[in-house]
Structure formats: C-alpha cells, structure tokens
CSV table of C-alpha atoms in Angstrom, one decimal:
chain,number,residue,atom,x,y,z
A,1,UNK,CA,-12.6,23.6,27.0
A,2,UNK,CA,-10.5,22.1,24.6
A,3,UNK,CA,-8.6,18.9,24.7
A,4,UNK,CA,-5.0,20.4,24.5
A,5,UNK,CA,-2.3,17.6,23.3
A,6,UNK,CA,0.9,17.9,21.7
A,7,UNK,CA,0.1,16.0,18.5
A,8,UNK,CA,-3.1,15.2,17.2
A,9,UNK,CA,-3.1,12.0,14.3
A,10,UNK,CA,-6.1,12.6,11.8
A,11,UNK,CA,-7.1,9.2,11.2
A,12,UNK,CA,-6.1,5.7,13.5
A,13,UNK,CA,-5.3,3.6,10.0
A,14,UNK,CA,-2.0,2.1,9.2
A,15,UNK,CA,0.4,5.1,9.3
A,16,UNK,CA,-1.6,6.8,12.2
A,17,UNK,CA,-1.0,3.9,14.2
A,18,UNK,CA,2.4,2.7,13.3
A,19,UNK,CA,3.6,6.4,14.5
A,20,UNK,CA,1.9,6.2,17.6
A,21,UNK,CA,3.0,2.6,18.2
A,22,UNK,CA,6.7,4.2,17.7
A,23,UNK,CA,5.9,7.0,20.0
A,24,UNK,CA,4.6,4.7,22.3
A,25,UNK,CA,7.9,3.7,22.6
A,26,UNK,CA,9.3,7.2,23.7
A,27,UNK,CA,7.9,6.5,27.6
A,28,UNK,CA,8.3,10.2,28.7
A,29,UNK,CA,9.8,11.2,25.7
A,30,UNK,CA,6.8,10.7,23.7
A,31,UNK,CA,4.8,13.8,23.0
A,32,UNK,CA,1.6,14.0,24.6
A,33,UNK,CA,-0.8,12.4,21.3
A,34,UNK,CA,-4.3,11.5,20.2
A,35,UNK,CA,-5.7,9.6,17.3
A,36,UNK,CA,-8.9,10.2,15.7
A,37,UNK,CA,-11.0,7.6,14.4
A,38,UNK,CA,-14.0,7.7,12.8
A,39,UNK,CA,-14.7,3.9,12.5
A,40,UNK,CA,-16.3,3.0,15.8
A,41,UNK,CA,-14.8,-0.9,15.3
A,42,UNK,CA,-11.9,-2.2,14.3
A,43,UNK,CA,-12.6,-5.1,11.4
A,44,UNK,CA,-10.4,-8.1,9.5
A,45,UNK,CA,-11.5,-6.4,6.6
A,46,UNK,CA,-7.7,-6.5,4.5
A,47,UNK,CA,-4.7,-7.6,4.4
A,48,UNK,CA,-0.4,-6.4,3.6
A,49,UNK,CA,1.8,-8.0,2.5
A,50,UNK,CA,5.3,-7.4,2.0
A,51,UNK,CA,8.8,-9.6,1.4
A,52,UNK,CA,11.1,-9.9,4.5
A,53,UNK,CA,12.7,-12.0,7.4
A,54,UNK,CA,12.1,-12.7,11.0
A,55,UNK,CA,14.0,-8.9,11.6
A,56,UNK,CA,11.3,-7.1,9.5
A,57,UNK,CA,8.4,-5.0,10.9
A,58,UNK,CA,5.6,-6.7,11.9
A,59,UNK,CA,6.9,-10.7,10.4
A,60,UNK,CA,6.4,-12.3,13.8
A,61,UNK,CA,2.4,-11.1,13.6
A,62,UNK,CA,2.0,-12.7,10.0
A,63,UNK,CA,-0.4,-14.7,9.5
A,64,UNK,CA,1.0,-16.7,6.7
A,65,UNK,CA,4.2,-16.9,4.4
A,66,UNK,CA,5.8,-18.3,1.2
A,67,UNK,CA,8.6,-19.1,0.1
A,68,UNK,CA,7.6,-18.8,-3.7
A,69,UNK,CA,5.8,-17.3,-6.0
A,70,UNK,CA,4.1,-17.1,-9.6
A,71,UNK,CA,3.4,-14.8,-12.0
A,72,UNK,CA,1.6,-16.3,-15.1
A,73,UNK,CA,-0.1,-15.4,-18.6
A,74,UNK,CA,-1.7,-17.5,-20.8
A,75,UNK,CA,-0.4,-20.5,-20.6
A,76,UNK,CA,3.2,-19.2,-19.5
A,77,UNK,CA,4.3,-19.8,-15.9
A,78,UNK,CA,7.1,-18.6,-13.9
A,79,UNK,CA,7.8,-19.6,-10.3
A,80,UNK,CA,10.3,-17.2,-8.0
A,81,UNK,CA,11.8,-19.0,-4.9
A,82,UNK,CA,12.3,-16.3,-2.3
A,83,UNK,CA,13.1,-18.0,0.8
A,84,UNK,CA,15.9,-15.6,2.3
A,85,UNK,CA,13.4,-12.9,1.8
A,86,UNK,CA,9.4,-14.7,2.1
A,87,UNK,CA,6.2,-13.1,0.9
A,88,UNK,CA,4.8,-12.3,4.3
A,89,UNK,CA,0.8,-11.3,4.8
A,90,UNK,CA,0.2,-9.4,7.9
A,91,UNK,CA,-4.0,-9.8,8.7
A,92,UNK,CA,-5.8,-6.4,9.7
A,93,UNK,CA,-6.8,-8.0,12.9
A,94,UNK,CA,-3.5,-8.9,14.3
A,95,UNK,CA,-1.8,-5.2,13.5
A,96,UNK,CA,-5.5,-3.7,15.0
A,97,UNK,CA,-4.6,-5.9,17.9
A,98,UNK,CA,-0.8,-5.1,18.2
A,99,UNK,CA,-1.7,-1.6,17.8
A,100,UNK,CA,-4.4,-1.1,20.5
A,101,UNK,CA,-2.5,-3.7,22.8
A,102,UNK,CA,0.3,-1.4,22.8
A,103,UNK,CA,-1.8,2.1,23.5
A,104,UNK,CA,-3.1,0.8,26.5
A,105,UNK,CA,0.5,0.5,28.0
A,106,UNK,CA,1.1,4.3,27.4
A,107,UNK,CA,-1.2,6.7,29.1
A,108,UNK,CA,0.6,9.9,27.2
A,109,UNK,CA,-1.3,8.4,23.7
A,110,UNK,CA,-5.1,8.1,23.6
A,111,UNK,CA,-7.2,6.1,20.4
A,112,UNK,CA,-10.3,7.9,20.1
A,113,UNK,CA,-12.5,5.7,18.0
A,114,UNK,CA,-16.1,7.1,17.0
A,115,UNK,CA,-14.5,10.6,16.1
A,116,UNK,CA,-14.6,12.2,12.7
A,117,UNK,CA,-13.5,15.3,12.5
A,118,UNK,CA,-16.4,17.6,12.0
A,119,UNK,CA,-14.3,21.2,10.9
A,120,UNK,CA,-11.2,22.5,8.2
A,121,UNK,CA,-8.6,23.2,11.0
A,122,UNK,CA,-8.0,26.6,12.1
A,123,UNK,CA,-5.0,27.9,13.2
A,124,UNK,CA,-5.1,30.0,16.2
A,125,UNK,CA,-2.0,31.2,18.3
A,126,UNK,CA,0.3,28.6,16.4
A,127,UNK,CA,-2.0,25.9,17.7
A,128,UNK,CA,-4.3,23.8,15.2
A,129,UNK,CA,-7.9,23.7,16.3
A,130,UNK,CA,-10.6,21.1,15.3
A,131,UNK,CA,-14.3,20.4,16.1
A,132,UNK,CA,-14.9,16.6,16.5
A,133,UNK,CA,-17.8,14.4,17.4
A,134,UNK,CA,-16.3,14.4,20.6
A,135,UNK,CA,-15.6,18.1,21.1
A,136,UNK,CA,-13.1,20.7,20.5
A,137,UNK,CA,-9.6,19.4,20.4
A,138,UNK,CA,-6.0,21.3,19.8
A,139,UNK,CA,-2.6,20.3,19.4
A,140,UNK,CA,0.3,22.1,18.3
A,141,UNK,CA,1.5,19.5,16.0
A,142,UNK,CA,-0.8,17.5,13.2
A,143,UNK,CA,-0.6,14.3,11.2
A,144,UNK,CA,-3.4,14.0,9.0
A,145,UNK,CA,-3.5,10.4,7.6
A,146,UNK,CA,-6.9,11.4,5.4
A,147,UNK,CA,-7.0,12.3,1.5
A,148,UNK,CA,-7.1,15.6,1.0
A,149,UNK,CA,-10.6,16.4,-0.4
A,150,UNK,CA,-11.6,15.7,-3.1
A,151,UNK,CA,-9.4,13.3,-4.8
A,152,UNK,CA,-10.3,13.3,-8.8
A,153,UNK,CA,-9.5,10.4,-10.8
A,154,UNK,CA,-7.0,13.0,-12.5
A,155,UNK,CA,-5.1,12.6,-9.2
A,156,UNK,CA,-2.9,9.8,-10.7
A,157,UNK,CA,-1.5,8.6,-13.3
A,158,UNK,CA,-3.3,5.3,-12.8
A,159,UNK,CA,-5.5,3.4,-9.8
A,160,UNK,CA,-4.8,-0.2,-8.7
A,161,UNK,CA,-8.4,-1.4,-7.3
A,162,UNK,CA,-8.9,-4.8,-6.7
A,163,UNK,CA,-11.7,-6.6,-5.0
A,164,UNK,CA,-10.9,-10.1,-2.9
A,165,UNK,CA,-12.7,-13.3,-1.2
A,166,UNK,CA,-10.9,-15.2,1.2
A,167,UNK,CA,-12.6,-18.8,0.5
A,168,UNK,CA,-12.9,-22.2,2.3
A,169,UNK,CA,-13.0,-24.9,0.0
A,170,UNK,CA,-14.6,-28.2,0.2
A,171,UNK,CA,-11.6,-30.2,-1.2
A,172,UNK,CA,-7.9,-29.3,-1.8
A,173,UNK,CA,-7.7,-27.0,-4.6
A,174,UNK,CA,-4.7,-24.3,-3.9
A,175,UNK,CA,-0.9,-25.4,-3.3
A,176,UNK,CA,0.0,-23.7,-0.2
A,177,UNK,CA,3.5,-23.1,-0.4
A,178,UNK,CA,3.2,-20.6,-3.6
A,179,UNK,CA,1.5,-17.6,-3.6
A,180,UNK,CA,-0.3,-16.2,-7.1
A,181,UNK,CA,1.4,-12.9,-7.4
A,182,UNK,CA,0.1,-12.3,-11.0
A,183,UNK,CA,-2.1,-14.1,-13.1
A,184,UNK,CA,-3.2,-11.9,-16.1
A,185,UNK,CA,-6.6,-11.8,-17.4
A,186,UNK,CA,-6.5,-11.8,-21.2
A,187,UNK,CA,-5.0,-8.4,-23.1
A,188,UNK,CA,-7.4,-5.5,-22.9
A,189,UNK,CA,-6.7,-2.1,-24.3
A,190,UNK,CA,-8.0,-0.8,-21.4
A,191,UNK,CA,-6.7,-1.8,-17.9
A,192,UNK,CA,-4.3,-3.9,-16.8
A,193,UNK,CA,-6.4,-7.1,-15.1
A,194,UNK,CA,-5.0,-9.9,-12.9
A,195,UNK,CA,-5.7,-12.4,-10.1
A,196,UNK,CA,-3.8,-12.2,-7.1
A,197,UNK,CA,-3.9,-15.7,-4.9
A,198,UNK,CA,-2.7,-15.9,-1.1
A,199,UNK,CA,-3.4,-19.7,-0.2
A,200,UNK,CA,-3.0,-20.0,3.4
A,201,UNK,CA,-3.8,-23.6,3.6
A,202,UNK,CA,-4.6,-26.5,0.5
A,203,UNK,CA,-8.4,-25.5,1.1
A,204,UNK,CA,-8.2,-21.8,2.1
A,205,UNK,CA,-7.2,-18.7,0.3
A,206,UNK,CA,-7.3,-14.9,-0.5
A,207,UNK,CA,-8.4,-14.6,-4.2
A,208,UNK,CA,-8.5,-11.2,-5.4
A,209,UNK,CA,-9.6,-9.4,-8.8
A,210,UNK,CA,-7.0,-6.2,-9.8
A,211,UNK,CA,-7.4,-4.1,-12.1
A,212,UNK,CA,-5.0,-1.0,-13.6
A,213,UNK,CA,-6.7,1.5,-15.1
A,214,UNK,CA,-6.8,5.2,-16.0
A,215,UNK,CA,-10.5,5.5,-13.0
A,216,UNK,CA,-11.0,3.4,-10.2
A,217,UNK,CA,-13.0,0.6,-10.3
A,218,UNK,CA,-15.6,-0.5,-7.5
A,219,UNK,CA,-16.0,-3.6,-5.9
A,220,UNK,CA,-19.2,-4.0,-7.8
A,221,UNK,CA,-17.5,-3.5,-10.9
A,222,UNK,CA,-14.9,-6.4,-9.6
A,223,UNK,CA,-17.3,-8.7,-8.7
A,224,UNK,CA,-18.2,-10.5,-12.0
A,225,UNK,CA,-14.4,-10.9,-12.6
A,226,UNK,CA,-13.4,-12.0,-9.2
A,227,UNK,CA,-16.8,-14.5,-9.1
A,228,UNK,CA,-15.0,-16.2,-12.7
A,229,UNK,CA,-11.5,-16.4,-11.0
A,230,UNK,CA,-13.1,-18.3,-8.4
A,231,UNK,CA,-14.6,-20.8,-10.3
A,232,UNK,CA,-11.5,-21.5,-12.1
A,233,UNK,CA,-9.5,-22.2,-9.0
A,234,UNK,CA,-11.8,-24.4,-6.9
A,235,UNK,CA,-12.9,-26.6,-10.1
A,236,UNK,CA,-16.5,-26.9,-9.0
A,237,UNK,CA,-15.7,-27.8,-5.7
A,238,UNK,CA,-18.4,-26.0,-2.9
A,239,UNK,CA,-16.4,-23.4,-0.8
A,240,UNK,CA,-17.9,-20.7,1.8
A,241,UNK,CA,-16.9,-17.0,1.7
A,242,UNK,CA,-15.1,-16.1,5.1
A,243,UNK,CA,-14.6,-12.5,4.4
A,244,UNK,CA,-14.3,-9.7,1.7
A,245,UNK,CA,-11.8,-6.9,1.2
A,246,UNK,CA,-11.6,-4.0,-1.3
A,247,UNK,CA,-9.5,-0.9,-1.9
A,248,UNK,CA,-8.4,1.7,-4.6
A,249,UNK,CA,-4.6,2.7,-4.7
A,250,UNK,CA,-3.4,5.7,-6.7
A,251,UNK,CA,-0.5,4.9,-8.9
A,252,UNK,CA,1.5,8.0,-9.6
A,253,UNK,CA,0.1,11.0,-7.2
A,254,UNK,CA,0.5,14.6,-8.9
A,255,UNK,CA,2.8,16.9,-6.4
A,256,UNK,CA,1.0,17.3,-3.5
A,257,UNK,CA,-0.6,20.9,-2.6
A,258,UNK,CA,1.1,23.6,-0.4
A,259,UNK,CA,1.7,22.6,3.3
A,260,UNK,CA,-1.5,24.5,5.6
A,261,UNK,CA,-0.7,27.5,7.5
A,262,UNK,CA,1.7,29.1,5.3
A,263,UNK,CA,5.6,28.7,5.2
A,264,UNK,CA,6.3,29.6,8.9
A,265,UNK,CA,3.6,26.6,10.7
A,266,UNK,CA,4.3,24.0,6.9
A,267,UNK,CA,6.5,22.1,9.7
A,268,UNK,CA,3.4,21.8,12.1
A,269,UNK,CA,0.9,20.2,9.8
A,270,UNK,CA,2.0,17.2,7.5
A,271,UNK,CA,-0.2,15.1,5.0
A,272,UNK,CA,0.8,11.4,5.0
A,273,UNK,CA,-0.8,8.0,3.7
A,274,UNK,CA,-1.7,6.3,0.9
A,275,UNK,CA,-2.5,9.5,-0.9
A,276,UNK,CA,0.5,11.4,0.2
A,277,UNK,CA,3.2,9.8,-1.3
A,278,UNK,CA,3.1,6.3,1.1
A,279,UNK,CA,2.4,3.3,-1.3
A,280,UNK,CA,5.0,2.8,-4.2
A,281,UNK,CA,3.7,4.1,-7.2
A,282,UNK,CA,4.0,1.7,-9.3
A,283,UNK,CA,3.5,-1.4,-7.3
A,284,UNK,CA,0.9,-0.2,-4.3
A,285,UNK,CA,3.3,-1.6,-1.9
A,286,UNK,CA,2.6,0.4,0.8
A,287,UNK,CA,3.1,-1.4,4.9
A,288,UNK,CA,7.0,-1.4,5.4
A,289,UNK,CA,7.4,2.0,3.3
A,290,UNK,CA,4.8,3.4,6.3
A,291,UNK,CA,6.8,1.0,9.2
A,292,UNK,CA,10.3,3.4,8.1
A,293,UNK,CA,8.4,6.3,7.9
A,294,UNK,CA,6.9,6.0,11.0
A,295,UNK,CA,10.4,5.1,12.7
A,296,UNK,CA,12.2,8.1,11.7
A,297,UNK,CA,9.2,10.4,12.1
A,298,UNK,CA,9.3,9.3,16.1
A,299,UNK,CA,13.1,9.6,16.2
A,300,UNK,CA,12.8,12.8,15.1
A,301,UNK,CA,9.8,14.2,17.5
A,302,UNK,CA,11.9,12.7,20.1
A,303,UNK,CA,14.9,15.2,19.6
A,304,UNK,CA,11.7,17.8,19.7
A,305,UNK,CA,11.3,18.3,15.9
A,306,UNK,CA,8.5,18.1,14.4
A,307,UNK,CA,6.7,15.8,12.6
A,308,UNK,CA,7.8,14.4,8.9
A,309,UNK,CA,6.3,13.5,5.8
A,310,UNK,CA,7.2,10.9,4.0
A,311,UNK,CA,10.5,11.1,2.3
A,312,UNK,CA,10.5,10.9,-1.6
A,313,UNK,CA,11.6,8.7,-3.7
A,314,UNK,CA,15.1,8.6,-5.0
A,315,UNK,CA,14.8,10.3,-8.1
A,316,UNK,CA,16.3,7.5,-10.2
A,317,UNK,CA,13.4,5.2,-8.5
A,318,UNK,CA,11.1,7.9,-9.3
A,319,UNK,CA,11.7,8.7,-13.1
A,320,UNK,CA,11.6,4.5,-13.8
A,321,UNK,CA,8.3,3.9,-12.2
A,322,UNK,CA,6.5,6.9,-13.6
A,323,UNK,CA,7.7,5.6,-17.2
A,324,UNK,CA,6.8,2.4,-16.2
A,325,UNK,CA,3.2,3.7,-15.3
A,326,UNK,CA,2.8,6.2,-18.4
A,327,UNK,CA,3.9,3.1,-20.7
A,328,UNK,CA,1.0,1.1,-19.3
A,329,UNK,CA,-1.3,3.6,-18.9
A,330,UNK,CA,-1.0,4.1,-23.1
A,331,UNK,CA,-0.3,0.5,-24.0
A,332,UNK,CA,-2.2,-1.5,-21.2
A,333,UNK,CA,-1.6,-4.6,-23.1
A,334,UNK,CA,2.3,-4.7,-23.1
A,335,UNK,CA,1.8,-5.1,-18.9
A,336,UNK,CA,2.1,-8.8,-18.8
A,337,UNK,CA,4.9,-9.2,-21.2
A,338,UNK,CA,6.6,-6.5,-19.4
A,339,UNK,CA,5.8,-7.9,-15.6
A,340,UNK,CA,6.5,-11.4,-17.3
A,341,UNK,CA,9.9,-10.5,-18.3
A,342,UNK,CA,10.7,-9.4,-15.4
A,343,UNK,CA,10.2,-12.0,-13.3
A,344,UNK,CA,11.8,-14.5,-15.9
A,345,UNK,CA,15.0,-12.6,-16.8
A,346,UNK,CA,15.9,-11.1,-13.8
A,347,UNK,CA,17.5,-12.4,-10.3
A,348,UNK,CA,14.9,-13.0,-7.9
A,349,UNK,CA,16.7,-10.8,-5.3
A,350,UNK,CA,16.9,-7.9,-7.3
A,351,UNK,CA,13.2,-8.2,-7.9
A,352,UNK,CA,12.9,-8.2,-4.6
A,353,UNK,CA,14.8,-5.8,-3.4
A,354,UNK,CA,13.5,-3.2,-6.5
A,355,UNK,CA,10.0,-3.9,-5.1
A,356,UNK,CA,10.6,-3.4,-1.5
A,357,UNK,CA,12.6,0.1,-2.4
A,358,UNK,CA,16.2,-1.8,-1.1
A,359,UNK,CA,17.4,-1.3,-5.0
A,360,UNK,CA,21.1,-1.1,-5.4
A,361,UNK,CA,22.3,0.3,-9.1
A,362,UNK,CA,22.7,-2.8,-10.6
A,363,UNK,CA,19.3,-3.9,-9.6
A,364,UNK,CA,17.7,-0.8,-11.5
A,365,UNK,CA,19.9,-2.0,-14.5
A,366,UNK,CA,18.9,-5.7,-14.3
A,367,UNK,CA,15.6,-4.0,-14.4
A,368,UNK,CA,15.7,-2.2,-17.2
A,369,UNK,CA,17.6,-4.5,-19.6
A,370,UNK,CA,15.1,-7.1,-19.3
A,371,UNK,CA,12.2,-4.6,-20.4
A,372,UNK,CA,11.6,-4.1,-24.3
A,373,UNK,CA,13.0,-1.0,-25.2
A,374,UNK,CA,11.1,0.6,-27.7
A,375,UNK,CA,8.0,1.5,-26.0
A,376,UNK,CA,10.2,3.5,-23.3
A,377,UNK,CA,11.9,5.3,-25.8
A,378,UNK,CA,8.6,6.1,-27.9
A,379,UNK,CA,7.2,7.4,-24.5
A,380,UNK,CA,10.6,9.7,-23.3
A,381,UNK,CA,10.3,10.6,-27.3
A,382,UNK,CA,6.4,11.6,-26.1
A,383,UNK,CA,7.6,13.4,-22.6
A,384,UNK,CA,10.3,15.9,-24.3
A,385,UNK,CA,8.1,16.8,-27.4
C-alpha cells in the first residue's frame, strides 16, 4: 500500500527543509508531510551567506561574521563597513543539524534519506502518486525542490559557478575581520572571473574561484584558477585543504513551464528552488529569499491553502537585474568597473539592502546613477529593435 501523506517535499535541500522546519512549527496544525532525499548522508559540503542581524533567519547558527568587506580590481580597493547589517556565513552542517534536530520533535513530518524518486508523478483521484526507492508514496499536495529535467545551458541568461577550498594555513595570511567579496581576475571577453574570500580566522579561510559566463563551468574547469588564487593569498606559506565545495547558479531563469496537472490541480503541485525562481538573478543570493518563502508558504497551508511558489520579483527589481545580466553577458569586461562603482559610489546600506531584495526607491536610484549609462541604453536600444 501506499504511504498516504498530506504533502510530499521532492528533495530534503535548503528550501525542502526550511518549509518543513516552518511546518514543524504548526504542532497539529501542520499537515501530515514527508521529504525525500536521495543523499543517504548529510555533508559540510557548502556554505550561505547572507547580510543580517541577531533577528535574521538562521544568524544565531553562523558560523562566522564580518563587519566589512572588499571588493577589488587591479590594484583598486574598496572596503564596505557593514556592522548594523554583517556578512553572516551559515555552514551546511549546522542548518543539516538544525534541520534534522528539529524533525525529530514532530512526529506529523518524516525525512526520508536514501529515496530518489524512481517515476514522473501521476495524478490519480486528485492525489499525486510516485514510485520511490522506498515504495509507493502519495500525497495530495507536492513541493518539488528538483530542476525540472533537463536544464540546457539556454536556461539562463547566465550561470555563476564557482569552485572553493577552505584552507589552513601554516602562518597568518588572511585579515579576519574583512571578508573578499570580489576580487576580479583580469578582463576577459568571455566570463566574468573573481575570487571570493571568507577568512574565518588569521590562518583559515574559504577561498573560492567564480566565474560568469554564458555555460556552466565545472569544478575541474575551476581548479587551475582557484589553485593560482591560493597561492597568491598564502604567499608560499604550507596550508592543508579541510574541505571543498562547488555549485552552478542560473542567473536569469526563462519563465518557468506550465504548472502539472492542468489548471484545476496547478495549486497542488509547485516547483521551487534554485531553478524556480529562488536565488536572485543577478547576484545568486539565494538562503534568506528561501527562509521568507518558506515562512509564508507554512502560514498559508496552515489556514488550509495550498502550497506557494516563490513570489516574483518586483517588476522594477526584475527589469534592472535582467539589464544588468544582458549588459554583462555582451560586454563581460565592463563587470568590475560596474560592481566597482557600485560599491565606491553608493551608501553601503543601500547596497545592502538592494542585494538582500529590502530596496526602497531611492536605493534602486542610487543604484543606477552610479552605473555608466551608455551600455544600458545601447542594450534597451538592442531589446526594443
């Protein structure tokens, strides 16, 4: 027989288990749920990050935080305090831990790790059906945290991989209070190439290769540029690797295909994730975005609707960051000048609050004022020919 649930969450990553840590919450309320996993272990194999305070989702569990941070080219540096609102790194292992800590206190929600879903679903009787490792389950509600198959490299406009090291140096080489946000690689017609520093202590850091670019790029691909970015920062010193993390974000998702099961069940079955609309497109940003979705989504099942996908953008965030993305994607080079000016010529808050989507108006306008003008208008001149 089937295992009948209420909801059944495709996929126990980060948005499959932030909504079921906010269901959790329901007690009673909380509709009868269980997560498939396919990974048999949970690993401390990445890491988000995300600007906030002590009333943010998740900042008591952070591993680290600064209250600066850098963004340089060449030999051109700028330094962004950010104390009211720190750079905050959350550690895979400590939201794994949070996650499954929390599950174990509410019997109504089960974590089935081990359990790729072996079938397309099937709706029968206004109930979704699926064959699993583990057998046949059914639920009349569905989250599906996956990609939907396959994803081409058309998919977006652009895809921010990267490729990281977290080291351990034999002698004091990073400055601890500043974290590398940017550090671009020389111009490249191209991709858009940077290294991306977390130092959690004067000897031990994060150091990771990104790259922008029209195809995603594989760790192997990384590894050359993340090996010379090494050896820059620890000046010949020894160091041991402690761990390794890699990941491809898309940057600017084409409109998502038609909800499953036709207009009457669209309700029943929503796609959410990185690939449906939860990382910021032209950023990557990804954690708190899921933390609010996951929030109202519970609120709402509570009341006995249905599950949500995640909200769009507002459309005046939405136009700016897919010129942004079609300006780089044609003139990869101008990225640094543009991410440069930025960061030099614009409020630190307002940065802040643009890249965390808390933008007010004036932020936007900040925003764009400090950009050069002429290769927006050449691109809008591109979009309505």
């Amino acid at each position: 027989m089937p295992n009948d649930v209420d909801l059944l969450i495709l996929g126990g990553g980060c948005a499959g288990l932030s909504l079921a840590m906010q269901l959790a919450q329901l007690g009673v309320r909380a509709p009868s749920t269980v997560i498939l996993e396919r990974r048999s272990v949970y690993e401390n194999d990445r890491t988000w990050c995300f600007w906030g305070n002590e009333k943010t989702s998740f900042a008591t569990l952070a591993a680290h935080q600064w209250h600066a941070v850098s963004v340089a080219k060449a030999d051109q540096v700028v330094r962004v305090e950010c104390a009211d609102a720190a750079y905050q790194m959350l550690a895979a292992e400590q939201f794994y831990s949070a996650a499954t800590t929390a599950l174990s206190k509410a019997p109504g929600i089960q974590l089935h790790m081990d359990s790729p879903v072996l079938s397309e679903p099937q709706l029968k009787a206004g109930r979704w059906h699926f064959q699993t490792s583990k057998g046949a389950f059914s639920a009349a509600m569905v989250v599906d945290t996956r990609p939907a198959a396959p994803v081409s490299n058309s998919a977006a406009l652009m895809w921010q991989s990267f490729y990281g090291q977290e080291i351990d140096c034999s002698q004091p080489v990073f400055e601890p209070g500043c974290a590398e946000l940017m550090s671009f690689s020389s111009a490249s017609p191209d991709r858009v190439a940077f290294t991306y520093v977390l130092p959690i202590s004067s000897t031990r850091a994060l150091v990771e290769f990104t790259v922008f670019a029209v195809e995603p790029q594989s760790a192997q691909a990384l590894s050359a540029d993340l090996a010379a970015a090494i050896q820059q920062r620890v000046k010949g010193a020894d160091f041991a690797v402690l761990r390794s993390e890699q990941g491809v974000l898309p940057m600017g998702l084409t409109p998502a295909l038609t909800a499953l099961g036709g207009h009457d069940h669209a309700s029943t079955y929503v796609r959410v994730g990185l690939f449906a609309g939860a990382a910021r497109p032209a950023t990557g940003y990804a954690f708190q975005r899921i933390q609010r979705w996951a929030t109202d989504c519970a609120a709402r099942m509570a009341g006995g609707g249905s599950p949500l996908a995640h909200a769009k953008d507002p459309w005046l965030l939405a136009w700016m960051d897919s010129l942004f993305l079609r300006v780089i994607q044609r003139q990869p080079q101008l990225a640094p000048h543009m991410f440069m000016a930025i960061f030099s010529r614009v409020d630190s808050q307002r940065v802040i609050r643009f890249l965390s989507d808390q933008g007010r108006l004036s932020d936007y306008a900040a925003i764009v004022l400090a950009l050069p003008f002429r290769p927006f208008l050449r691109q809008l001149f591109r979009l309505s020919s």
